[in-house]
PDB file of C-alpha atoms and ligand atoms in Angstrom:
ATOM      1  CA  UNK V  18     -29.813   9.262   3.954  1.00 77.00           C
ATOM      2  CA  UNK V  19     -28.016  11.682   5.903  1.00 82.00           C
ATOM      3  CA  UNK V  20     -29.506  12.800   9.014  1.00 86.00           C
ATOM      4  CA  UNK V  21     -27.214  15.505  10.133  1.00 86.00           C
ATOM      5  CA  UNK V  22     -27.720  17.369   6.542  1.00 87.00           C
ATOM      6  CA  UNK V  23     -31.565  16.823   7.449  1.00 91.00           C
ATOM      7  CA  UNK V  24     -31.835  18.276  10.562  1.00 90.00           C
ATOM      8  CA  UNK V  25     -29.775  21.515   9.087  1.00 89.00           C
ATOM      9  CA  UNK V  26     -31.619  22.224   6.255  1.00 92.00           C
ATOM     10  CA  UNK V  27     -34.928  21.543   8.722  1.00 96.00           C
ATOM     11  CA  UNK V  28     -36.495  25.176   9.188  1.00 95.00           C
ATOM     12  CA  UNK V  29     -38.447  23.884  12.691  1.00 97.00           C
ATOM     13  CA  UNK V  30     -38.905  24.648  15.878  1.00 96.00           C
ATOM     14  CA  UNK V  31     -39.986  21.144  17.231  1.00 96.00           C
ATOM     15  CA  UNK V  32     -40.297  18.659  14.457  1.00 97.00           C
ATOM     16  CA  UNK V  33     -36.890  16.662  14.210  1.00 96.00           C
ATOM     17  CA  UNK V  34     -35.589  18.890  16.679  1.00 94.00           C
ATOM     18  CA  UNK V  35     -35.211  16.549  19.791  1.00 91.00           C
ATOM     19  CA  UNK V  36     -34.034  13.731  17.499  1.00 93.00           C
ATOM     20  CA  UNK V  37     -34.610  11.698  14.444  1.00 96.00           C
ATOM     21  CA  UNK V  38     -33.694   8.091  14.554  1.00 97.00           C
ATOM     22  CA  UNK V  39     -32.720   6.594  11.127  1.00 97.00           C
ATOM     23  CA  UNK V  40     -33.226   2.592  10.702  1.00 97.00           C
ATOM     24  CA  UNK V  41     -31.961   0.626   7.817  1.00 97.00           C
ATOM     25  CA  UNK V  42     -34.819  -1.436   8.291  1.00 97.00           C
ATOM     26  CA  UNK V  43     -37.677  -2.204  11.135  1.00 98.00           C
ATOM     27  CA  UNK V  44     -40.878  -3.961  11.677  1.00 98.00           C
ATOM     28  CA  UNK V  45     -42.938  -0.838  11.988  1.00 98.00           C
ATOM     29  CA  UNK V  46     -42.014   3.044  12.878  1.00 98.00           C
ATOM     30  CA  UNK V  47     -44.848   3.305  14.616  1.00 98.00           C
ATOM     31  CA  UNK V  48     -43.846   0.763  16.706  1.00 98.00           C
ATOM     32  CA  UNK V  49     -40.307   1.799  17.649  1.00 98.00           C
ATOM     33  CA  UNK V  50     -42.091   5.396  18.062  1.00 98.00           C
ATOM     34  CA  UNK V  51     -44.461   4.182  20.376  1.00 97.00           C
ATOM     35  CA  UNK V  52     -41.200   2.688  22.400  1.00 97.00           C
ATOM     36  CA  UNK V  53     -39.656   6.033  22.680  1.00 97.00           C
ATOM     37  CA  UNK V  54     -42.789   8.106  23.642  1.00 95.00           C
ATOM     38  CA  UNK V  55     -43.278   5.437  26.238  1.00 93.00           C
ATOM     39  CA  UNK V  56     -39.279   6.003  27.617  1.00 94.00           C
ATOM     40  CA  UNK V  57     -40.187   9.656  27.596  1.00 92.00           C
ATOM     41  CA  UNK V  58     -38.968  10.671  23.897  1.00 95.00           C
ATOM     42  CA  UNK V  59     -39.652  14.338  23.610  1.00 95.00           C
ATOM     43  CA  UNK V  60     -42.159  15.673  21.303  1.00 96.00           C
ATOM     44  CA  UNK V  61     -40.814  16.078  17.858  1.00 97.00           C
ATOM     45  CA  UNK V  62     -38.981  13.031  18.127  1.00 98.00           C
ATOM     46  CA  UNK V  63     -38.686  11.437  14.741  1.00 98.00           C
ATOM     47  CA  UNK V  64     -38.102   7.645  12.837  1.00 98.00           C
ATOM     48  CA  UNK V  65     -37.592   7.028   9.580  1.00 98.00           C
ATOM     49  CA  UNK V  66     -36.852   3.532   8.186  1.00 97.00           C
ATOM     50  CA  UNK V  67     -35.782   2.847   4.518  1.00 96.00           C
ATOM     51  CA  UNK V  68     -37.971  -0.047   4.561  1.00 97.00           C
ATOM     52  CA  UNK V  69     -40.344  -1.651   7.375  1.00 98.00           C
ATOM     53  CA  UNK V  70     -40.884  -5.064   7.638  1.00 97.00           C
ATOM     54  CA  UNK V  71     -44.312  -5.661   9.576  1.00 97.00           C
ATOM     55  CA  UNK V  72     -45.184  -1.629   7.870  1.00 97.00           C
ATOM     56  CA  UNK V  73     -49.111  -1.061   9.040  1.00 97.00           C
ATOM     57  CA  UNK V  74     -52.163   0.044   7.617  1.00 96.00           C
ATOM     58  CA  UNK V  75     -55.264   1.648   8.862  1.00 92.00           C
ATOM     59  CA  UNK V  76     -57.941  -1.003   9.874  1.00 88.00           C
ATOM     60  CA  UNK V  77     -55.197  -3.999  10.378  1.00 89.00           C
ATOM     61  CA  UNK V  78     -53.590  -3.646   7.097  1.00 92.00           C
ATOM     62  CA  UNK V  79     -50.701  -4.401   6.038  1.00 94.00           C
ATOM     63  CA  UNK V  80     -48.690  -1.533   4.681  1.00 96.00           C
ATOM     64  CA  UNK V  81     -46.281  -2.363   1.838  1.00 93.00           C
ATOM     65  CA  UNK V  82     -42.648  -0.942   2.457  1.00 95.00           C
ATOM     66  CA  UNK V  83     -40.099  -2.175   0.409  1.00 94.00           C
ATOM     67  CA  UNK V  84     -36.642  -0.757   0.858  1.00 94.00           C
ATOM     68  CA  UNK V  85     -35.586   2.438  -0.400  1.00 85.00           C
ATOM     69  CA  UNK V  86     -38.123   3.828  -2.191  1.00 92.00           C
ATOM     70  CA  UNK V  87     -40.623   4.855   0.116  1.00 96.00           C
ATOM     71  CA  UNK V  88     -41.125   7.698   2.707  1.00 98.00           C
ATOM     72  CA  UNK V  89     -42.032   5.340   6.681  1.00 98.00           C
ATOM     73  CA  UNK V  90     -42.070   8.515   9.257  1.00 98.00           C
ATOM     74  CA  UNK V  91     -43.523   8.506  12.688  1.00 98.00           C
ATOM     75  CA  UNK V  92     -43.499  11.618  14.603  1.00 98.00           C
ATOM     76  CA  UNK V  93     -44.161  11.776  18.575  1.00 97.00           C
ATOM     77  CA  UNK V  94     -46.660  14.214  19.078  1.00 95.00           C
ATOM     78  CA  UNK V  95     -47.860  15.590  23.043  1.00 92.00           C
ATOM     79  CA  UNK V  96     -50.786  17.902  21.671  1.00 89.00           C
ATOM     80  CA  UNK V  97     -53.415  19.067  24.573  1.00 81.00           C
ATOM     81  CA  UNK V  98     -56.322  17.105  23.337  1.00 71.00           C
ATOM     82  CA  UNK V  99     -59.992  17.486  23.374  1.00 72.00           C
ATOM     83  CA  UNK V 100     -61.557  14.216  23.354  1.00 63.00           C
ATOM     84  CA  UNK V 101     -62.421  14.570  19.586  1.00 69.00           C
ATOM     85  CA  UNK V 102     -59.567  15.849  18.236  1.00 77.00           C
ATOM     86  CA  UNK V 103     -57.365  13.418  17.373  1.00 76.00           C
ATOM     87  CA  UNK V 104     -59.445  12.914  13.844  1.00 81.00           C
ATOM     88  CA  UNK V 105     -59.030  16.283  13.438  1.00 89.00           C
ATOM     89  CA  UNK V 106     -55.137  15.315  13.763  1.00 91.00           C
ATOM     90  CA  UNK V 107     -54.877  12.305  11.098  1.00 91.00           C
ATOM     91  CA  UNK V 108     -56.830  15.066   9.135  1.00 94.00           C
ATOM     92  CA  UNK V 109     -54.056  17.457   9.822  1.00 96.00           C
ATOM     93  CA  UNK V 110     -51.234  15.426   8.829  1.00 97.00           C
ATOM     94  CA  UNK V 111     -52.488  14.590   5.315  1.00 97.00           C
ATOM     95  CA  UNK V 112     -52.435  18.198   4.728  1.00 98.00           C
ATOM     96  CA  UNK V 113     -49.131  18.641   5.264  1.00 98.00           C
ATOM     97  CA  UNK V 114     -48.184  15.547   3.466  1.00 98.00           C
ATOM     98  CA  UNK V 115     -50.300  16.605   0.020  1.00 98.00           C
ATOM     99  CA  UNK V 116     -48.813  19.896   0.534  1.00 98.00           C
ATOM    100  CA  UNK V 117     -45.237  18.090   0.802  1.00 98.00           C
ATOM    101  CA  UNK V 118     -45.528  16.215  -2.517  1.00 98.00           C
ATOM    102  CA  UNK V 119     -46.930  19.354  -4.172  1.00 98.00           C
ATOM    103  CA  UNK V 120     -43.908  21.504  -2.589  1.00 97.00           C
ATOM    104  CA  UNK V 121     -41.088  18.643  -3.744  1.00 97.00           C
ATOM    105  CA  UNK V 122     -42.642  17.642  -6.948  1.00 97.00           C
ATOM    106  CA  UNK V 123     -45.052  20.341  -7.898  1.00 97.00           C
ATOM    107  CA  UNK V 124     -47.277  17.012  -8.773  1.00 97.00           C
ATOM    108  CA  UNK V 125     -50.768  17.902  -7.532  1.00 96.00           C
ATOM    109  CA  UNK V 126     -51.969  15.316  -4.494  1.00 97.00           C
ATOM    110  CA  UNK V 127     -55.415  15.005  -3.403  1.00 97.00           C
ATOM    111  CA  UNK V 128     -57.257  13.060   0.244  1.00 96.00           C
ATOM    112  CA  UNK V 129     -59.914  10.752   0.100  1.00 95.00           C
ATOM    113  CA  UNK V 130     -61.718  10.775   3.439  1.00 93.00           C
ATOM    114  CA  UNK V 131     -60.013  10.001   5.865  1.00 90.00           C
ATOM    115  CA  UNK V 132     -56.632   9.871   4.845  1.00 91.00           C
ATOM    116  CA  UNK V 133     -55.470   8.701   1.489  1.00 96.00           C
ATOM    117  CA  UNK V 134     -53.234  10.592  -0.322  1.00 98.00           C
ATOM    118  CA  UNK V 135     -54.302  10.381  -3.930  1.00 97.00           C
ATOM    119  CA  UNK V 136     -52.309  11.380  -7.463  1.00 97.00           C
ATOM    120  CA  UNK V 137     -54.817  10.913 -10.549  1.00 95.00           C
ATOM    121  CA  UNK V 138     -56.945   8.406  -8.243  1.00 93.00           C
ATOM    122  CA  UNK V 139     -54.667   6.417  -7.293  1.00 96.00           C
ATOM    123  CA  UNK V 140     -53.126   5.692  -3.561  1.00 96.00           C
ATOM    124  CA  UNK V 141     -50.070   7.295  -2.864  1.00 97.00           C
ATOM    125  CA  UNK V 142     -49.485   7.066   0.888  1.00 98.00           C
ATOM    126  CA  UNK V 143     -51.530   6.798   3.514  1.00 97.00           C
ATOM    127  CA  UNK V 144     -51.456   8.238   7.629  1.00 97.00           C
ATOM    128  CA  UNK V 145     -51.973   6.198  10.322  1.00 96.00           C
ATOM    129  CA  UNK V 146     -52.645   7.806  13.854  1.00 93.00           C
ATOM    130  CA  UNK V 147     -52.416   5.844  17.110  1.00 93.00           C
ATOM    131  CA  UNK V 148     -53.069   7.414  20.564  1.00 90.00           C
ATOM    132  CA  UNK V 149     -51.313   6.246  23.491  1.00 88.00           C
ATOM    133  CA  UNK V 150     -51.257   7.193  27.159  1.00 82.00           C
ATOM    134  CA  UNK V 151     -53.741   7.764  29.564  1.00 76.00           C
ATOM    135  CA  UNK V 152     -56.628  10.297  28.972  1.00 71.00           C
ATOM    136  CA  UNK V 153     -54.772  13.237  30.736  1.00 72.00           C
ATOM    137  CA  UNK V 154     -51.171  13.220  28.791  1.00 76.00           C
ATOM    138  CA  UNK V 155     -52.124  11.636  25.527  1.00 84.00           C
ATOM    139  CA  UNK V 156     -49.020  10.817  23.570  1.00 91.00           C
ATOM    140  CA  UNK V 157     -50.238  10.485  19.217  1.00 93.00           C
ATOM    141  CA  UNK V 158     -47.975   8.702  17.281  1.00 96.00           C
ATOM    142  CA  UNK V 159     -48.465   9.617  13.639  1.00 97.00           C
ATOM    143  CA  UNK V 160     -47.027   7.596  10.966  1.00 98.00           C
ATOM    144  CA  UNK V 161     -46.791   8.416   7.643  1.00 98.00           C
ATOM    145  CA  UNK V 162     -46.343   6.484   4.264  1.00 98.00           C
ATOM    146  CA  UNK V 163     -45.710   7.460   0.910  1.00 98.00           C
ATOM    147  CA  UNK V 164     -44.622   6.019  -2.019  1.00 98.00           C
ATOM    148  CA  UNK V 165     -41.769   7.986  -3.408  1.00 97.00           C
ATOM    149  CA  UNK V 166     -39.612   6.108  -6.292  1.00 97.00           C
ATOM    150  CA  UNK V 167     -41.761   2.864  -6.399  1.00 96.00           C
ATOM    151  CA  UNK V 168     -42.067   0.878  -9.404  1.00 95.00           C
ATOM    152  CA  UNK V 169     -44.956  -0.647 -10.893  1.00 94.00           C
ATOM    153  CA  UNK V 170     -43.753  -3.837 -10.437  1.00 93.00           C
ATOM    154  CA  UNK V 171     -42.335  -3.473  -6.647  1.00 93.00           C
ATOM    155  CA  UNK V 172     -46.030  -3.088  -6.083  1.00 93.00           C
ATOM    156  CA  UNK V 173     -48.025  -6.929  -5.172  1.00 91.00           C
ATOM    157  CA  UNK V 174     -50.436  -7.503  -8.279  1.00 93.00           C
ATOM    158  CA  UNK V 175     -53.288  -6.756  -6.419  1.00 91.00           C
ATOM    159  CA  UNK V 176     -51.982  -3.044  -6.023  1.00 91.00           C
ATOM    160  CA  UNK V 177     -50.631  -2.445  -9.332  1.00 93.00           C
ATOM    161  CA  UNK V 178     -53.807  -1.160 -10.758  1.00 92.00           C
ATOM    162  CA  UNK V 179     -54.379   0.660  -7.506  1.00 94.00           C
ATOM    163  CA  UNK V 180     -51.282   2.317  -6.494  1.00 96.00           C
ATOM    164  CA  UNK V 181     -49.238   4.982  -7.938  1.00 97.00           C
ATOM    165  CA  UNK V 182     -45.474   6.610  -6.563  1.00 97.00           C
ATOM    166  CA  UNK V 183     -44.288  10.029  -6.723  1.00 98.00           C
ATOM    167  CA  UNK V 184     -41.773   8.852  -9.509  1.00 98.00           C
ATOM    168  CA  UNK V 185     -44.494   6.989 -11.629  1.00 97.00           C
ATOM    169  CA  UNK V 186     -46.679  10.263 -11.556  1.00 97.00           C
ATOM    170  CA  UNK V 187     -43.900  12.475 -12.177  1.00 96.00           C
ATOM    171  CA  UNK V 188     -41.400  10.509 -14.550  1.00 96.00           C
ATOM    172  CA  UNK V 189     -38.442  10.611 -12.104  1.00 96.00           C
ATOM    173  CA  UNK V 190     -37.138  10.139  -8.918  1.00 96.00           C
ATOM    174  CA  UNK V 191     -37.508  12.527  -6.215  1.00 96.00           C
ATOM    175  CA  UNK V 192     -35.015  12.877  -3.434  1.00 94.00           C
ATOM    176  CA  UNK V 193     -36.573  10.971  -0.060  1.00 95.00           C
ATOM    177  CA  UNK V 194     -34.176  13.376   2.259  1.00 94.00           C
ATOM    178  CA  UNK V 195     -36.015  16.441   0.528  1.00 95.00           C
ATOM    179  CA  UNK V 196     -39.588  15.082   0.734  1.00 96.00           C
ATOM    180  CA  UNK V 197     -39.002  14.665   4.547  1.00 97.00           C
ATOM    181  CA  UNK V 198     -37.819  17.901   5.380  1.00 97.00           C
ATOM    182  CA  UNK V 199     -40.693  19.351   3.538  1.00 98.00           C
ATOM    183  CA  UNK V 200     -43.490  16.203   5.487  1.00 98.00           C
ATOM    184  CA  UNK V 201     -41.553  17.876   8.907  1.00 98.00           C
ATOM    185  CA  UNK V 202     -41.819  21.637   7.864  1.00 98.00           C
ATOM    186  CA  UNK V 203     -45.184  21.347   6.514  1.00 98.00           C
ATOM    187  CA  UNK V 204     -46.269  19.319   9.464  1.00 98.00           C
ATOM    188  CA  UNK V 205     -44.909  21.450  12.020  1.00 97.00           C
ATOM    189  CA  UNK V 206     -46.650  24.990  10.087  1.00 97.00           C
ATOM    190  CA  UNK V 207     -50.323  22.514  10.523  1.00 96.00           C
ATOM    191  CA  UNK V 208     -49.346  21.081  14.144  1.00 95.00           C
ATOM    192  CA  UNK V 209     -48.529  24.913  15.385  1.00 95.00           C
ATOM    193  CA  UNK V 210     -51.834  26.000  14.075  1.00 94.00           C
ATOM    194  CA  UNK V 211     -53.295  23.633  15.679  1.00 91.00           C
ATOM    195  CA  UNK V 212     -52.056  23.560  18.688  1.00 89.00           C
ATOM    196  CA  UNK V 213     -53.198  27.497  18.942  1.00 89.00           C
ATOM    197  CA  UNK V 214     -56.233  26.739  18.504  1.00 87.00           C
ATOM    198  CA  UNK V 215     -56.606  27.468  15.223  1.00 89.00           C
ATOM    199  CA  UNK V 216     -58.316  24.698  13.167  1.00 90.00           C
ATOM    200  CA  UNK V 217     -60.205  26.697  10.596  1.00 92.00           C
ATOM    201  CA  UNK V 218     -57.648  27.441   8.112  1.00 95.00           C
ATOM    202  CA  UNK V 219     -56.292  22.894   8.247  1.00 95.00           C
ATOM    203  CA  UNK V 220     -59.698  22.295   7.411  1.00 95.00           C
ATOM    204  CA  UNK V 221     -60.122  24.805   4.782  1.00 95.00           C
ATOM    205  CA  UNK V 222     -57.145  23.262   3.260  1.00 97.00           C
ATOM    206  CA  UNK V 223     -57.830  19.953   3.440  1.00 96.00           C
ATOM    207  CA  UNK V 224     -61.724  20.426   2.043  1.00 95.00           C
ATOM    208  CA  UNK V 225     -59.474  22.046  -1.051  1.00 95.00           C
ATOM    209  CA  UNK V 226     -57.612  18.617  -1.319  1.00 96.00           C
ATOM    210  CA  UNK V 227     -60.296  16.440  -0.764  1.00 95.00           C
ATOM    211  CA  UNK V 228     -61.664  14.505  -4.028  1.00 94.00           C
ATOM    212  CA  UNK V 229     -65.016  13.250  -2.291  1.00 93.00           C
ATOM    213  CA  UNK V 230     -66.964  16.423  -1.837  1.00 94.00           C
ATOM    214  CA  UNK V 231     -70.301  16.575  -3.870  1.00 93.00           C
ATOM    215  CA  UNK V 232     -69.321  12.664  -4.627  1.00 95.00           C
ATOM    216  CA  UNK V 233     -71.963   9.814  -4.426  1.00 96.00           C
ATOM    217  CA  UNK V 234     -69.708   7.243  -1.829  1.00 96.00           C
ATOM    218  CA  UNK V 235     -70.956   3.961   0.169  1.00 96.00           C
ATOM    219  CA  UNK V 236     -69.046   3.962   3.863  1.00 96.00           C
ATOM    220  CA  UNK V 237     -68.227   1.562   5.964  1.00 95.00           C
ATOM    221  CA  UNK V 238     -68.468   3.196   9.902  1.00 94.00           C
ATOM    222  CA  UNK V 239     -68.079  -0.142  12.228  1.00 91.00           C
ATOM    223  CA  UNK V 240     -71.444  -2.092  11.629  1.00 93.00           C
ATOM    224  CA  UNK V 241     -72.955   0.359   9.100  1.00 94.00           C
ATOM    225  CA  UNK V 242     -73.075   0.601   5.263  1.00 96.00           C
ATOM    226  CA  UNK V 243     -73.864   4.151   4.555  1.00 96.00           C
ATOM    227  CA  UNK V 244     -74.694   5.397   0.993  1.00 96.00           C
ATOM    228  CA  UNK V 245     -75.548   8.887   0.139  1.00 96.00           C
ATOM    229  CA  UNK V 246     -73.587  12.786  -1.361  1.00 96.00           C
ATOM    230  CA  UNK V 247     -70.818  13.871   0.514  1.00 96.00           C
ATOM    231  CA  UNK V 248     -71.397  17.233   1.480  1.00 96.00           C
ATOM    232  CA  UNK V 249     -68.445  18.365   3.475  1.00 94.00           C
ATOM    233  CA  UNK V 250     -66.695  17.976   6.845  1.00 93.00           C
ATOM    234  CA  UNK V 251     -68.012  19.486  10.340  1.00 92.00           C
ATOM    235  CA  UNK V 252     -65.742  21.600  12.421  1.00 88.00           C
ATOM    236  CA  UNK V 253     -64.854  18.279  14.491  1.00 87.00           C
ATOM    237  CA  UNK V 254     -63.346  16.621  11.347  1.00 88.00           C
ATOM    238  CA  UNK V 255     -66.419  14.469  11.490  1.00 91.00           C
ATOM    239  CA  UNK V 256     -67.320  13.769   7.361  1.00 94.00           C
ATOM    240  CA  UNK V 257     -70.953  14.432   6.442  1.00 96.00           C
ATOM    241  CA  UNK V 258     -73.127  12.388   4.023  1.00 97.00           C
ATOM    242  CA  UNK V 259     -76.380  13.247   3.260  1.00 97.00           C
ATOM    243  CA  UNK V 260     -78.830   9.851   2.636  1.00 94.00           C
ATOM    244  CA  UNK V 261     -81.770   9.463   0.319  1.00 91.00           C
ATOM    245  CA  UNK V 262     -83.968  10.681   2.434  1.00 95.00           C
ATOM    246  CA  UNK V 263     -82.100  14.123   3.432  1.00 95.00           C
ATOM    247  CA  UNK V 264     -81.320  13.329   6.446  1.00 96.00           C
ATOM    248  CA  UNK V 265     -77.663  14.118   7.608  1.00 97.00           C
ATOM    249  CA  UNK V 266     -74.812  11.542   8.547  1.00 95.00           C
ATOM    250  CA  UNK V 267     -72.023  12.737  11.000  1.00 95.00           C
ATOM    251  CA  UNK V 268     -69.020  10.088  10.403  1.00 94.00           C
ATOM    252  CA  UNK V 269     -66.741   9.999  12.438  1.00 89.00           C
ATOM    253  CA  UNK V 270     -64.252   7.407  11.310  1.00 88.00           C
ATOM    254  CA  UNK V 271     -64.627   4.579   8.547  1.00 91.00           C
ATOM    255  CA  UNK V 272     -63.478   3.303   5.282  1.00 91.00           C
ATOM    256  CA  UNK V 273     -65.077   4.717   1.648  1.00 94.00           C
ATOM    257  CA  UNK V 274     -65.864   1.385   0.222  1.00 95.00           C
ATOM    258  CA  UNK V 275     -66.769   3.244  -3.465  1.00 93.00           C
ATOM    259  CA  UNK V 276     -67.070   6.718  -4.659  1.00 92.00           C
ATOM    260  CA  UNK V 277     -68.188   8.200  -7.841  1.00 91.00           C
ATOM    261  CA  UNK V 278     -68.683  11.994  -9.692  1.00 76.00           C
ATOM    262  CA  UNK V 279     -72.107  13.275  -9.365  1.00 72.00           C
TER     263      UNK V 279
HETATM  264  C1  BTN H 321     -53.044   3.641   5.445  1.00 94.84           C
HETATM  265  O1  BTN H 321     -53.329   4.317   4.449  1.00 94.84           O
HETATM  266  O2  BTN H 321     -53.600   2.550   5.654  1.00 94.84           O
HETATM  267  C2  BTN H 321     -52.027   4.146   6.423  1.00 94.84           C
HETATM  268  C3  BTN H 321     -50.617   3.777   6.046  1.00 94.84           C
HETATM  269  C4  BTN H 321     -49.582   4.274   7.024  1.00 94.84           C
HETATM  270  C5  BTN H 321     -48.203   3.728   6.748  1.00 94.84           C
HETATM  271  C6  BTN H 321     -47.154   4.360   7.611  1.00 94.84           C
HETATM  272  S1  BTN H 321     -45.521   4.005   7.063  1.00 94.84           S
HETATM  273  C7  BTN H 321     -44.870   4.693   8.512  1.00 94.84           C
HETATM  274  C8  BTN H 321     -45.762   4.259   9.657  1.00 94.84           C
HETATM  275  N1  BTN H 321     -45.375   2.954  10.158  1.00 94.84           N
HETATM  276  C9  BTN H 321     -46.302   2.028   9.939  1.00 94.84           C
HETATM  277  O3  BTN H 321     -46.207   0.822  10.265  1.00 94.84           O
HETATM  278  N2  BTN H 321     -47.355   2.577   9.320  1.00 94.84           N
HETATM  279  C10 BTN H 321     -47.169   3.986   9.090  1.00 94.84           C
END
């Protein structure tokens, strides 16, 4: 991948634009992300890796990433943050990303709460945000995985019934270099918003993407099992499932064990 044809076909102001670190291979981009935040990277900063070999999940998975046919980004982000905003963030980012593989492939992607980028149901990618720093300069490192010209069988077993790529859904390849500049563009366009103070339109987009709303789904939020309709996100991100008995759930962060149509 070339990075120097990257960054001049990139149309941003801060994403890529400090620097964007290309590895062969690494144990995790979020990792080596973390590392430059924490030597004072500027915000924007960039790594890509063409395959990762400790790649990570959200809740202490492990995140497939064999080499050269997948998308492993982490950006450095700075953003001023309220205490509850970073959900809003990891909320943010898989806008941009759906609206990537729509832009580059014109193949429609949807989110299942929180962050799982879906094509016809099945897992495409997948966000993971990690907040670093103290409380009063918050550095987020986002990372972001999809899985561009994956085969079936690159996939373990257990994911093969699961998992789809860009070039499975589509029926050919797609050019990682061109799915990156469009993650960075359409991540910067969200981030800006954001940053503004503008959150209204990111989550009007991403309830648009979503494939949960008015679904029956069982959470998992820490200790709890929660069953019940999902009626739609608050303002803070926060999802909200209605129980049996009416009564209102605010969820802040969790894992959709099942889902179903009404
Ligand atoms: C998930 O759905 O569980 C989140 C997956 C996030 C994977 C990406 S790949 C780039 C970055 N580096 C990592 O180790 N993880 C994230």
């Amino acid at each position: 991948m070339d990075t120097t044809l990257l960054k001049q076909r990139l149309k941003t102001t801060i994403l890529g634009q400090a620097e964007i670190q290309h590895l062969p291979s690494t144990e995790s981009t979020n990792d080596v992300a973390r590392k430059l935040a924490q030597d004072g990277a500027k915000e924007g900063t960039i790594v890509i890796a063409d395959s990762q070999l400790s790649g990570r999940g959200r809740l202490g998975r492990n995140w497939h990433s064999p080499a050269g046919s997948g998308l492993y980004l982490s950006a450095v982000l700075r953003p001023d943050l309220e205490p509850d905003s970073l959900c809003k963030i990891t909320l943010l980012a898989g806008v941009a990303a759906a609206g990537a593989i729509e832009d580059v492939t014109s193949i429609r992607a949807q989110i299942k709460w929180p962050n799982d980028l879906l094509i016809h149901g099945r897992k495409t990618g997948g966000i993971l945000t990690e907040l670093h720093g103290d409380a009063a300069s918050p550095t987020v490192v986002l990372g972001i995985g999809i899985n561009v010209n994956t085969r079936i069988e690159d996939f373990p077993p257990d994911l093969q019934l699961k998992a789809t790529s860009l070039a499975l859904a589509g029926g050919k390849n797609v050019a990682r270099s061109e799915l990156i500049r469009s993650v960075l563009e359409q991540l910067e366009y969200w981030y800006l918003l954001f940053k503004g103070g503008e959150h209204g339109p990111m989550l009007q987009a991403w309830r648009n993407k979503c494939i949960m709303i008015d679904c029956r789904a069982i959470i998992r939020s820490g200790e709890q099992v929660l069953a019940g309709r999902v009626l739609d996100i608050d303002d803070t991100g926060a999802l909200l499932l209605q129980d049996e008995t009416g009564q209102v759930r605010r969820i802040l962060s969790g894992e959709v064990l099942k889902y179903s149509q009404p």
